[in-house]
PDB file of C-alpha atoms in Angstrom:
ATOM      1  CA  UNK A 825     -18.304  22.780   0.757  1.00  0.00           C
ATOM      2  CA  UNK A 826     -20.185  19.527   0.031  1.00  0.00           C
ATOM      3  CA  UNK A 827     -21.307  18.339  -3.343  1.00  0.00           C
ATOM      4  CA  UNK A 828     -21.046  21.730  -5.059  1.00  0.00           C
ATOM      5  CA  UNK A 829     -17.254  21.761  -4.744  1.00  0.00           C
ATOM      6  CA  UNK A 830     -17.041  18.638  -6.950  1.00  0.00           C
ATOM      7  CA  UNK A 831     -19.523  19.647  -9.664  1.00  0.00           C
ATOM      8  CA  UNK A 832     -16.681  20.590 -12.022  1.00  0.00           C
ATOM      9  CA  UNK A 833     -14.680  17.420 -11.311  1.00  0.00           C
ATOM     10  CA  UNK A 834     -14.240  16.381 -14.946  1.00  0.00           C
ATOM     11  CA  UNK A 835     -11.304  15.335 -17.070  1.00  0.00           C
ATOM     12  CA  UNK A 836      -8.151  13.551 -15.957  1.00  0.00           C
ATOM     13  CA  UNK A 837      -7.640  13.272 -12.194  1.00  0.00           C
ATOM     14  CA  UNK A 838      -4.646  10.999 -12.289  1.00  0.00           C
ATOM     15  CA  UNK A 839      -3.891   8.568  -9.481  1.00  0.00           C
ATOM     16  CA  UNK A 840      -0.474   9.809  -8.401  1.00  0.00           C
ATOM     17  CA  UNK A 841       2.437   7.591  -7.464  1.00  0.00           C
ATOM     18  CA  UNK A 842       4.105   8.048  -4.095  1.00  0.00           C
ATOM     19  CA  UNK A 843       7.851   8.618  -4.566  1.00  0.00           C
ATOM     20  CA  UNK A 844      10.285   6.660  -2.415  1.00  0.00           C
ATOM     21  CA  UNK A 845      14.058   6.587  -2.132  1.00  0.00           C
ATOM     22  CA  UNK A 846      15.889   3.325  -2.764  1.00  0.00           C
ATOM     23  CA  UNK A 847      16.029   2.688   1.003  1.00  0.00           C
ATOM     24  CA  UNK A 848      12.252   3.054   1.328  1.00  0.00           C
ATOM     25  CA  UNK A 849      12.209   6.562   2.787  1.00  0.00           C
ATOM     26  CA  UNK A 850       9.701   9.037   1.395  1.00  0.00           C
ATOM     27  CA  UNK A 851      11.136  11.144  -1.430  1.00  0.00           C
ATOM     28  CA  UNK A 852       9.182  14.326  -0.808  1.00  0.00           C
ATOM     29  CA  UNK A 853      11.398  16.346  -3.176  1.00  0.00           C
ATOM     30  CA  UNK A 854      10.220  14.234  -6.137  1.00  0.00           C
ATOM     31  CA  UNK A 855       6.614  15.244  -5.478  1.00  0.00           C
ATOM     32  CA  UNK A 856       7.320  18.643  -7.062  1.00  0.00           C
ATOM     33  CA  UNK A 857       8.717  17.170 -10.285  1.00  0.00           C
ATOM     34  CA  UNK A 858       6.032  14.497 -10.344  1.00  0.00           C
ATOM     35  CA  UNK A 859       3.253  17.066  -9.941  1.00  0.00           C
ATOM     36  CA  UNK A 860       4.699  19.253 -12.688  1.00  0.00           C
ATOM     37  CA  UNK A 861       4.887  16.193 -14.972  1.00  0.00           C
ATOM     38  CA  UNK A 862       1.227  15.332 -14.393  1.00  0.00           C
ATOM     39  CA  UNK A 863      -0.016  18.889 -14.944  1.00  0.00           C
ATOM     40  CA  UNK A 864       2.145  19.335 -18.041  1.00  0.00           C
ATOM     41  CA  UNK A 865       0.465  16.271 -19.527  1.00  0.00           C
ATOM     42  CA  UNK A 866      -3.135  17.264 -18.977  1.00  0.00           C
ATOM     43  CA  UNK A 867      -4.111  16.378 -15.410  1.00  0.00           C
ATOM     44  CA  UNK A 868      -6.916  18.578 -14.112  1.00  0.00           C
ATOM     45  CA  UNK A 869      -6.208  17.301 -10.623  1.00  0.00           C
ATOM     46  CA  UNK A 870      -4.544  14.487  -8.716  1.00  0.00           C
ATOM     47  CA  UNK A 871      -5.821  11.653  -6.595  1.00  0.00           C
ATOM     48  CA  UNK A 872      -3.123  10.972  -4.037  1.00  0.00           C
ATOM     49  CA  UNK A 873      -2.750   8.147  -1.516  1.00  0.00           C
ATOM     50  CA  UNK A 874      -4.718   5.716  -3.656  1.00  0.00           C
ATOM     51  CA  UNK A 875      -4.215   1.978  -4.063  1.00  0.00           C
ATOM     52  CA  UNK A 876      -1.546   2.371  -6.749  1.00  0.00           C
ATOM     53  CA  UNK A 877      -0.054   5.196  -4.677  1.00  0.00           C
ATOM     54  CA  UNK A 878       0.942   2.529  -2.114  1.00  0.00           C
ATOM     55  CA  UNK A 879      -1.211   4.174   0.558  1.00  0.00           C
ATOM     56  CA  UNK A 880      -1.346   1.032   2.695  1.00  0.00           C
ATOM     57  CA  UNK A 881       2.442   1.153   3.141  1.00  0.00           C
ATOM     58  CA  UNK A 882       2.328   4.603   4.759  1.00  0.00           C
ATOM     59  CA  UNK A 883       1.738   5.593   8.337  1.00  0.00           C
ATOM     60  CA  UNK A 884      -0.934   8.193   9.052  1.00  0.00           C
ATOM     61  CA  UNK A 885       1.792  10.797   9.663  1.00  0.00           C
ATOM     62  CA  UNK A 886       3.476   9.929   6.365  1.00  0.00           C
ATOM     63  CA  UNK A 887       0.160  10.205   4.519  1.00  0.00           C
ATOM     64  CA  UNK A 888      -0.283  13.707   5.903  1.00  0.00           C
ATOM     65  CA  UNK A 889       3.285  14.682   4.901  1.00  0.00           C
ATOM     66  CA  UNK A 890       2.725  13.396   1.355  1.00  0.00           C
ATOM     67  CA  UNK A 891      -0.591  15.214   1.092  1.00  0.00           C
ATOM     68  CA  UNK A 892       0.950  18.464   2.311  1.00  0.00           C
ATOM     69  CA  UNK A 893       3.673  18.316  -0.349  1.00  0.00           C
ATOM     70  CA  UNK A 894       1.239  17.546  -3.178  1.00  0.00           C
ATOM     71  CA  UNK A 895      -1.049  20.356  -2.026  1.00  0.00           C
ATOM     72  CA  UNK A 896       1.845  22.820  -1.936  1.00  0.00           C
ATOM     73  CA  UNK A 897       2.726  21.815  -5.515  1.00  0.00           C
ATOM     74  CA  UNK A 898      -0.886  21.899  -6.760  1.00  0.00           C
ATOM     75  CA  UNK A 899      -0.720  25.320  -8.431  1.00  0.00           C
ATOM     76  CA  UNK A 900      -4.494  25.663  -8.305  1.00  0.00           C
ATOM     77  CA  UNK A 901      -5.266  22.066  -9.301  1.00  0.00           C
ATOM     78  CA  UNK A 902      -7.641  19.852  -7.347  1.00  0.00           C
ATOM     79  CA  UNK A 903      -6.105  17.394  -4.860  1.00  0.00           C
ATOM     80  CA  UNK A 904      -8.236  14.444  -3.762  1.00  0.00           C
ATOM     81  CA  UNK A 905      -6.704  12.463  -0.906  1.00  0.00           C
ATOM     82  CA  UNK A 906      -7.416   8.788  -0.382  1.00  0.00           C
ATOM     83  CA  UNK A 907      -8.193   8.224   3.287  1.00  0.00           C
ATOM     84  CA  UNK A 908      -9.648   4.692   3.221  1.00  0.00           C
ATOM     85  CA  UNK A 909      -8.689   2.627   6.244  1.00  0.00           C
ATOM     86  CA  UNK A 910     -10.069  -0.323   8.213  1.00  0.00           C
ATOM     87  CA  UNK A 911      -9.725   2.033  11.195  1.00  0.00           C
ATOM     88  CA  UNK A 912     -12.452   4.663  11.296  1.00  0.00           C
ATOM     89  CA  UNK A 913     -10.375   6.639  13.790  1.00  0.00           C
ATOM     90  CA  UNK A 914      -7.434   6.799  11.370  1.00  0.00           C
ATOM     91  CA  UNK A 915      -9.716   7.741   8.465  1.00  0.00           C
ATOM     92  CA  UNK A 916     -11.107  10.634  10.482  1.00  0.00           C
ATOM     93  CA  UNK A 917      -7.681  11.797  11.676  1.00  0.00           C
ATOM     94  CA  UNK A 918      -6.133  11.778   8.208  1.00  0.00           C
ATOM     95  CA  UNK A 919      -9.227  13.450   6.727  1.00  0.00           C
ATOM     96  CA  UNK A 920      -9.078  16.311   9.199  1.00  0.00           C
ATOM     97  CA  UNK A 921      -5.381  16.886   8.592  1.00  0.00           C
ATOM     98  CA  UNK A 922      -5.423  16.736   4.776  1.00  0.00           C
ATOM     99  CA  UNK A 923      -8.451  19.024   4.577  1.00  0.00           C
ATOM    100  CA  UNK A 924      -6.751  21.471   6.946  1.00  0.00           C
ATOM    101  CA  UNK A 925      -3.705  21.394   4.644  1.00  0.00           C
ATOM    102  CA  UNK A 926      -5.908  22.393   1.702  1.00  0.00           C
ATOM    103  CA  UNK A 927      -7.071  19.199  -0.001  1.00  0.00           C
ATOM    104  CA  UNK A 928     -10.167  19.618  -2.178  1.00  0.00           C
ATOM    105  CA  UNK A 929     -11.833  16.335  -1.208  1.00  0.00           C
ATOM    106  CA  UNK A 930     -11.217  12.877   0.164  1.00  0.00           C
ATOM    107  CA  UNK A 931     -11.785   9.479  -1.422  1.00  0.00           C
ATOM    108  CA  UNK A 932     -13.296   6.661   0.631  1.00  0.00           C
ATOM    109  CA  UNK A 933     -13.653   2.978  -0.231  1.00  0.00           C
ATOM    110  CA  UNK A 934     -15.740   1.020   2.291  1.00  0.00           C
ATOM    111  CA  UNK A 935     -13.897  -1.583   4.403  1.00  0.00           C
ATOM    112  CA  UNK A 936     -14.327  -5.316   3.946  1.00  0.00           C
ATOM    113  CA  UNK A 937     -16.590  -5.835   6.942  1.00  0.00           C
ATOM    114  CA  UNK A 938     -19.389  -3.728   5.396  1.00  0.00           C
ATOM    115  CA  UNK A 939     -21.067  -6.423   3.345  1.00  0.00           C
ATOM    116  CA  UNK A 940     -24.809  -5.715   3.532  1.00  0.00           C
ATOM    117  CA  UNK A 941     -26.588  -2.604   2.303  1.00  0.00           C
ATOM    118  CA  UNK A 942     -27.523  -1.684   5.863  1.00  0.00           C
ATOM    119  CA  UNK A 943     -23.917  -2.197   7.013  1.00  0.00           C
ATOM    120  CA  UNK A 944     -22.827   0.295   4.345  1.00  0.00           C
ATOM    121  CA  UNK A 945     -25.456   2.853   5.280  1.00  0.00           C
ATOM    122  CA  UNK A 946     -24.473   2.617   8.955  1.00  0.00           C
ATOM    123  CA  UNK A 947     -20.779   2.851   8.099  1.00  0.00           C
ATOM    124  CA  UNK A 948     -21.127   6.016   6.040  1.00  0.00           C
ATOM    125  CA  UNK A 949     -23.474   7.495   8.612  1.00  0.00           C
ATOM    126  CA  UNK A 950     -20.670   7.061  11.158  1.00  0.00           C
ATOM    127  CA  UNK A 951     -18.096   8.479   8.708  1.00  0.00           C
ATOM    128  CA  UNK A 952     -20.035  11.635   7.876  1.00  0.00           C
ATOM    129  CA  UNK A 953     -21.083  12.153  11.477  1.00  0.00           C
ATOM    130  CA  UNK A 954     -17.340  12.573  12.133  1.00  0.00           C
ATOM    131  CA  UNK A 955     -16.066  14.346   9.003  1.00  0.00           C
ATOM    132  CA  UNK A 956     -19.082  16.597   8.443  1.00  0.00           C
ATOM    133  CA  UNK A 957     -19.460  18.273   5.071  1.00  0.00           C
ATOM    134  CA  UNK A 958     -16.102  17.138   3.666  1.00  0.00           C
ATOM    135  CA  UNK A 959     -16.458  16.721  -0.123  1.00  0.00           C
ATOM    136  CA  UNK A 960     -16.102  13.019  -0.869  1.00  0.00           C
ATOM    137  CA  UNK A 961     -15.377  10.660  -3.734  1.00  0.00           C
ATOM    138  CA  UNK A 962     -17.028   7.271  -3.233  1.00  0.00           C
ATOM    139  CA  UNK A 963     -14.724   4.558  -4.569  1.00  0.00           C
ATOM    140  CA  UNK A 964     -16.575   1.529  -5.924  1.00  0.00           C
ATOM    141  CA  UNK A 965     -13.733  -0.992  -6.229  1.00  0.00           C
ATOM    142  CA  UNK A 966     -14.834  -4.473  -5.137  1.00  0.00           C
ATOM    143  CA  UNK A 967     -11.732  -6.039  -6.680  1.00  0.00           C
ATOM    144  CA  UNK A 968      -9.780  -4.331  -3.898  1.00  0.00           C
ATOM    145  CA  UNK A 969     -12.316  -3.964  -1.087  1.00  0.00           C
ATOM    146  CA  UNK A 970     -14.434  -7.076  -1.555  1.00  0.00           C
ATOM    147  CA  UNK A 971     -17.513  -4.843  -1.119  1.00  0.00           C
ATOM    148  CA  UNK A 972     -20.144  -4.740  -3.855  1.00  0.00           C
ATOM    149  CA  UNK A 973     -22.415  -1.723  -4.161  1.00  0.00           C
ATOM    150  CA  UNK A 974     -25.365  -1.914  -6.542  1.00  0.00           C
ATOM    151  CA  UNK A 975     -26.484   1.200  -8.447  1.00  0.00           C
ATOM    152  CA  UNK A 976     -29.638   1.482  -6.264  1.00  0.00           C
ATOM    153  CA  UNK A 977     -27.460   1.334  -3.136  1.00  0.00           C
ATOM    154  CA  UNK A 978     -25.138   4.012  -4.512  1.00  0.00           C
ATOM    155  CA  UNK A 979     -28.227   6.158  -5.153  1.00  0.00           C
ATOM    156  CA  UNK A 980     -29.273   5.630  -1.524  1.00  0.00           C
ATOM    157  CA  UNK A 981     -25.839   6.763  -0.381  1.00  0.00           C
ATOM    158  CA  UNK A 982     -25.908   9.850  -2.606  1.00  0.00           C
ATOM    159  CA  UNK A 983     -29.447  10.679  -1.418  1.00  0.00           C
ATOM    160  CA  UNK A 984     -28.446  10.334   2.226  1.00  0.00           C
ATOM    161  CA  UNK A 985     -25.027  11.967   2.021  1.00  0.00           C
ATOM    162  CA  UNK A 986     -24.792  14.953  -0.365  1.00  0.00           C
ATOM    163  CA  UNK A 987     -21.107  15.208   0.504  1.00  0.00           C
ATOM    164  CA  UNK A 988     -20.619  12.475  -2.126  1.00  0.00           C
ATOM    165  CA  UNK A 989     -20.026  14.434  -5.313  1.00  0.00           C
ATOM    166  CA  UNK A 990     -18.111  11.855  -7.349  1.00  0.00           C
ATOM    167  CA  UNK A 991     -18.315   8.105  -7.797  1.00  0.00           C
ATOM    168  CA  UNK A 992     -15.080   6.443  -8.866  1.00  0.00           C
ATOM    169  CA  UNK A 993     -16.439   3.454 -10.746  1.00  0.00           C
ATOM    170  CA  UNK A 994     -14.141   0.399 -10.864  1.00  0.00           C
ATOM    171  CA  UNK A 995     -16.565  -2.490 -10.564  1.00  0.00           C
ATOM    172  CA  UNK A 996     -16.203  -4.906 -13.474  1.00  0.00           C
ATOM    173  CA  UNK A 997     -17.762  -4.887 -15.945  1.00  0.00           C
ATOM    174  CA  UNK A 998     -17.597  -1.124 -15.505  1.00  0.00           C
ATOM    175  CA  UNK A 999     -19.134  -0.160 -18.835  1.00  0.00           C
ATOM    176  CA  UNK A1000     -22.710  -1.428 -18.263  1.00  0.00           C
ATOM    177  CA  UNK A1001     -22.545  -0.357 -14.614  1.00  0.00           C
ATOM    178  CA  UNK A1002     -21.898   3.231 -15.677  1.00  0.00           C
ATOM    179  CA  UNK A1003     -25.054   3.043 -17.799  1.00  0.00           C
ATOM    180  CA  UNK A1004     -27.028   1.834 -14.769  1.00  0.00           C
ATOM    181  CA  UNK A1005     -25.512   4.511 -12.534  1.00  0.00           C
ATOM    182  CA  UNK A1006     -26.478   7.249 -14.980  1.00  0.00           C
ATOM    183  CA  UNK A1007     -30.026   5.891 -15.020  1.00  0.00           C
ATOM    184  CA  UNK A1008     -30.127   5.960 -11.212  1.00  0.00           C
ATOM    185  CA  UNK A1009     -28.274   9.236 -10.612  1.00  0.00           C
ATOM    186  CA  UNK A1010     -28.717  11.315 -13.736  1.00  0.00           C
ATOM    187  CA  UNK A1011     -26.135  14.089 -13.636  1.00  0.00           C
ATOM    188  CA  UNK A1012     -26.330  14.692  -9.895  1.00  0.00           C
ATOM    189  CA  UNK A1013     -22.784  13.422  -9.386  1.00  0.00           C
ATOM    190  CA  UNK A1014     -19.710  13.027 -11.531  1.00  0.00           C
ATOM    191  CA  UNK A1015     -18.531   9.562 -12.520  1.00  0.00           C
ATOM    192  CA  UNK A1016     -14.803   9.025 -12.974  1.00  0.00           C
ATOM    193  CA  UNK A1017     -13.285   5.696 -13.955  1.00  0.00           C
ATOM    194  CA  UNK A1018     -10.310   3.668 -12.779  1.00  0.00           C
ATOM    195  CA  UNK A1019      -9.050   0.191 -13.646  1.00  0.00           C
ATOM    196  CA  UNK A1020      -5.893   1.765 -15.073  1.00  0.00           C
ATOM    197  CA  UNK A1021      -7.929   3.365 -17.861  1.00  0.00           C
ATOM    198  CA  UNK A1022      -8.225   0.057 -19.710  1.00  0.00           C
ATOM    199  CA  UNK A1023     -11.812   0.674 -20.816  1.00  0.00           C
ATOM    200  CA  UNK A1024     -11.737   4.452 -21.098  1.00  0.00           C
ATOM    201  CA  UNK A1025     -13.268   4.988 -24.588  1.00  0.00           C
ATOM    202  CA  UNK A1026     -16.230   2.731 -23.859  1.00  0.00           C
ATOM    203  CA  UNK A1027     -16.705   4.242 -20.389  1.00  0.00           C
ATOM    204  CA  UNK A1028     -16.760   7.746 -21.852  1.00  0.00           C
ATOM    205  CA  UNK A1029     -19.367   6.592 -24.357  1.00  0.00           C
ATOM    206  CA  UNK A1030     -21.596   5.500 -21.434  1.00  0.00           C
ATOM    207  CA  UNK A1031     -21.411   8.860 -19.685  1.00  0.00           C
ATOM    208  CA  UNK A1032     -18.225   8.878 -17.605  1.00  0.00           C
ATOM    209  CA  UNK A1033     -16.821  12.343 -16.946  1.00  0.00           C
ATOM    210  CA  UNK A1034     -13.181  11.361 -17.237  1.00  0.00           C
ATOM    211  CA  UNK A1035     -10.469   9.011 -16.001  1.00  0.00           C
ATOM    212  CA  UNK A1036      -9.166   8.696 -12.465  1.00  0.00           C
ATOM    213  CA  UNK A1037      -6.383   6.295 -13.281  1.00  0.00           C
ATOM    214  CA  UNK A1038      -2.641   6.027 -13.267  1.00  0.00           C
ATOM    215  CA  UNK A1039      -0.525   5.560 -16.401  1.00  0.00           C
ATOM    216  CA  UNK A1040       3.041   6.483 -17.252  1.00  0.00           C
ATOM    217  CA  UNK A1041       1.769   8.471 -20.265  1.00  0.00           C
ATOM    218  CA  UNK A1042      -0.973  10.626 -18.743  1.00  0.00           C
ATOM    219  CA  UNK A1043      -1.137  12.648 -21.965  1.00  0.00           C
ATOM    220  CA  UNK A1044      -2.887   9.654 -23.537  1.00  0.00           C
ATOM    221  CA  UNK A1045      -5.598   9.643 -20.860  1.00  0.00           C
ATOM    222  CA  UNK A1046      -6.155  13.399 -21.052  1.00  0.00           C
ATOM    223  CA  UNK A1047      -5.929  13.344 -24.848  1.00  0.00           C
ATOM    224  CA  UNK A1048      -8.542  10.621 -25.245  1.00  0.00           C
ATOM    225  CA  UNK A1049     -10.908  12.535 -22.980  1.00  0.00           C
ATOM    226  CA  UNK A1050     -10.356  15.811 -24.843  1.00  0.00           C
ATOM    227  CA  UNK A1051     -10.898  14.201 -28.249  1.00  0.00           C
ATOM    228  CA  UNK A1052     -14.001  12.400 -27.035  1.00  0.00           C
ATOM    229  CA  UNK A1053     -15.487  15.598 -25.622  1.00  0.00           C
ATOM    230  CA  UNK A1054     -14.724  17.362 -28.924  1.00  0.00           C
ATOM    231  CA  UNK A1055     -16.680  14.695 -30.776  1.00  0.00           C
ATOM    232  CA  UNK A1056     -13.677  13.183 -32.590  1.00  0.00           C
ATOM    233  CA  UNK A1057     -14.413   9.633 -31.496  1.00  0.00           C
ATOM    234  CA  UNK A1058     -12.282   7.957 -34.164  1.00  0.00           C
ATOM    235  CA  UNK A1059      -9.210   9.973 -33.186  1.00  0.00           C
ATOM    236  CA  UNK A1060      -9.840   9.193 -29.507  1.00  0.00           C
ATOM    237  CA  UNK A1061      -9.821   5.451 -30.246  1.00  0.00           C
ATOM    238  CA  UNK A1062      -6.721   5.743 -32.432  1.00  0.00           C
ATOM    239  CA  UNK A1063      -4.816   7.538 -29.680  1.00  0.00           C
ATOM    240  CA  UNK A1064      -5.949   5.046 -27.039  1.00  0.00           C
ATOM    241  CA  UNK A1065      -4.999   2.023 -29.139  1.00  0.00           C
ATOM    242  CA  UNK A1066      -1.494   3.358 -29.807  1.00  0.00           C
ATOM    243  CA  UNK A1067      -0.681   3.119 -26.095  1.00  0.00           C
ATOM    244  CA  UNK A1068      -2.755   0.049 -25.258  1.00  0.00           C
ATOM    245  CA  UNK A1069       0.100  -2.522 -25.042  1.00  0.00           C
ATOM    246  CA  UNK A1070       1.874  -0.572 -22.289  1.00  0.00           C
ATOM    247  CA  UNK A1071      -1.390   0.401 -20.608  1.00  0.00           C
ATOM    248  CA  UNK A1072      -2.367  -3.259 -20.442  1.00  0.00           C
ATOM    249  CA  UNK A1073       1.080  -4.260 -19.182  1.00  0.00           C
ATOM    250  CA  UNK A1074       0.933  -1.736 -16.356  1.00  0.00           C
ATOM    251  CA  UNK A1075      -2.424  -3.125 -15.203  1.00  0.00           C
ATOM    252  CA  UNK A1076      -0.792  -5.950 -13.235  1.00  0.00           C
ATOM    253  CA  UNK A1077      -0.943  -4.879  -9.636  1.00  0.00           C
ATOM    254  CA  UNK A1078       2.279  -3.891  -7.927  1.00  0.00           C
ATOM    255  CA  UNK A1079       4.420  -5.417 -10.654  1.00  0.00           C
ATOM    256  CA  UNK A1080       2.749  -3.100 -13.140  1.00  0.00           C
ATOM    257  CA  UNK A1081       3.330  -0.163 -10.795  1.00  0.00           C
ATOM    258  CA  UNK A1082       7.044  -1.041 -10.796  1.00  0.00           C
ATOM    259  CA  UNK A1083       7.012  -0.762 -14.600  1.00  0.00           C
ATOM    260  CA  UNK A1084       5.059   2.504 -14.458  1.00  0.00           C
ATOM    261  CA  UNK A1085       7.430   4.068 -11.959  1.00  0.00           C
ATOM    262  CA  UNK A1086      10.489   3.103 -13.985  1.00  0.00           C
ATOM    263  CA  UNK A1087       9.013   4.531 -17.201  1.00  0.00           C
ATOM    264  CA  UNK A1088       8.213   7.726 -15.320  1.00  0.00           C
ATOM    265  CA  UNK A1089      11.714   7.861 -13.867  1.00  0.00           C
ATOM    266  CA  UNK A1090      13.121   7.628 -17.362  1.00  0.00           C
ATOM    267  CA  UNK A1091      10.729  10.392 -18.454  1.00  0.00           C
ATOM    268  CA  UNK A1092      12.113  12.651 -15.707  1.00  0.00           C
ATOM    269  CA  UNK A1093       9.109  12.613 -13.371  1.00  0.00           C
ATOM    270  CA  UNK A1094      10.775  10.683 -10.527  1.00  0.00           C
ATOM    271  CA  UNK A1095      14.295  10.559  -9.126  1.00  0.00           C
ATOM    272  CA  UNK A1096      13.897   6.913  -8.116  1.00  0.00           C
ATOM    273  CA  UNK A1097      11.473   4.225  -9.285  1.00  0.00           C
ATOM    274  CA  UNK A1098      11.536   2.137  -6.094  1.00  0.00           C
ATOM    275  CA  UNK A1099       8.407   0.749  -4.499  1.00  0.00           C
ATOM    276  CA  UNK A1100       8.367   0.539  -0.718  1.00  0.00           C
ATOM    277  CA  UNK A1101       8.886  -2.998   0.518  1.00  0.00           C
ATOM    278  CA  UNK A1102       7.315  -5.416   0.180  1.00  0.00           C
ATOM    279  CA  UNK A1103       7.261  -4.742  -3.520  1.00  0.00           C
ATOM    280  CA  UNK A1104       8.639  -6.132  -6.794  1.00  0.00           C
ATOM    281  CA  UNK A1105      11.920  -5.173  -8.459  1.00  0.00           C
ATOM    282  CA  UNK A1106      12.171  -5.465 -12.243  1.00  0.00           C
ATOM    283  CA  UNK A1107      14.550  -8.137 -13.545  1.00  0.00           C
ATOM    284  CA  UNK A1108      16.782  -7.767 -16.579  1.00  0.00           C
ATOM    285  CA  UNK A1109      14.316  -9.888 -18.571  1.00  0.00           C
ATOM    286  CA  UNK A1110      11.394  -7.719 -17.443  1.00  0.00           C
ATOM    287  CA  UNK A1111      13.211  -4.609 -18.618  1.00  0.00           C
ATOM    288  CA  UNK A1112      14.088  -6.127 -22.006  1.00  0.00           C
ATOM    289  CA  UNK A1113      10.471  -7.114 -22.598  1.00  0.00           C
ATOM    290  CA  UNK A1114       9.221  -3.635 -21.741  1.00  0.00           C
ATOM    291  CA  UNK A1115      11.841  -2.061 -24.013  1.00  0.00           C
ATOM    292  CA  UNK A1116      10.842  -4.308 -26.910  1.00  0.00           C
ATOM    293  CA  UNK A1117       7.145  -3.583 -26.412  1.00  0.00           C
ATOM    294  CA  UNK A1118       7.643   0.185 -26.217  1.00  0.00           C
ATOM    295  CA  UNK A1119       9.822   0.117 -29.343  1.00  0.00           C
ATOM    296  CA  UNK A1120       7.053  -1.648 -31.277  1.00  0.00           C
ATOM    297  CA  UNK A1121       4.526   0.953 -30.102  1.00  0.00           C
ATOM    298  CA  UNK A1122       6.464   3.741 -31.887  1.00  0.00           C
ATOM    299  CA  UNK A1123       5.404   6.482 -29.475  1.00  0.00           C
ATOM    300  CA  UNK A1124       8.624   8.495 -29.521  1.00  0.00           C
ATOM    301  CA  UNK A1125       9.994   7.112 -26.259  1.00  0.00           C
ATOM    302  CA  UNK A1126      12.846   4.626 -25.895  1.00  0.00           C
ATOM    303  CA  UNK A1127      12.843   2.566 -22.710  1.00  0.00           C
ATOM    304  CA  UNK A1128      16.388   1.988 -21.459  1.00  0.00           C
ATOM    305  CA  UNK A1129      16.499  -1.726 -20.681  1.00  0.00           C
ATOM    306  CA  UNK A1130      19.903  -1.374 -19.056  1.00  0.00           C
ATOM    307  CA  UNK A1131      19.052   1.648 -16.919  1.00  0.00           C
ATOM    308  CA  UNK A1132      18.508   1.827 -13.190  1.00  0.00           C
ATOM    309  CA  UNK A1133      18.048   4.163 -10.289  1.00  0.00           C
TER     310      UNK A1133
END
């Protein structure tokens, strides 16, 4: 295990939604259709239990149940499980269970009380003392965690903990930071990008290995990466720009996730588009605006503004 198991972590590793029923119960049955949808549209793997997967609304037992179902539906694809928690004990417990179920790696974002470089080194020393050689994605997402990690600090972490095989880079501005990370790390680790894929073409141009983002049209994310890797940069930008209005609209926290889930329900990926409470519910005006925007995009999909679960 360790870093070698993540050396081929390239391409789209989409941040998967967590399906819920209208009453807030887990909809484990939808995980099969959701997984098939992602793989059909170019996902090389999934990142489950992430921020946009509503991980903070799940108990540890529920996180393990969700992971088990995604792993059973993986069909040979990589499953990376988000295990970040302010409780080190819970992080360790969930890590042990998801890895025993067959996850490929875990993703860890440092908690808010790790503010200095030495705090971060001590924190990850404690983490890896407990989870051993578990392959790990380091999530650099200060907009969520409040923790800023400089490229030299990330190099220190990678030097000290070879279990870190991927950096998920979401610090803004992400584009110049990817350049600095490549200068610090070379090709020792993979760099995948988040932030809903909003800056994907520019991030790929700076050396990112692919997107780790959620979007209701994952075929755009995988398509842009494939075109970029094939050297057809103009076509990659054209494809990206066709979907940009909806991509931008979905990048609005939980309200954007509500839009994403409803689009995916209408595309047949989910039985129900509900977020677990507390969470937004789309109004009639919201739905009309999304329908009008999608119609102007001319992407071969008609959003049903009058639909519902």
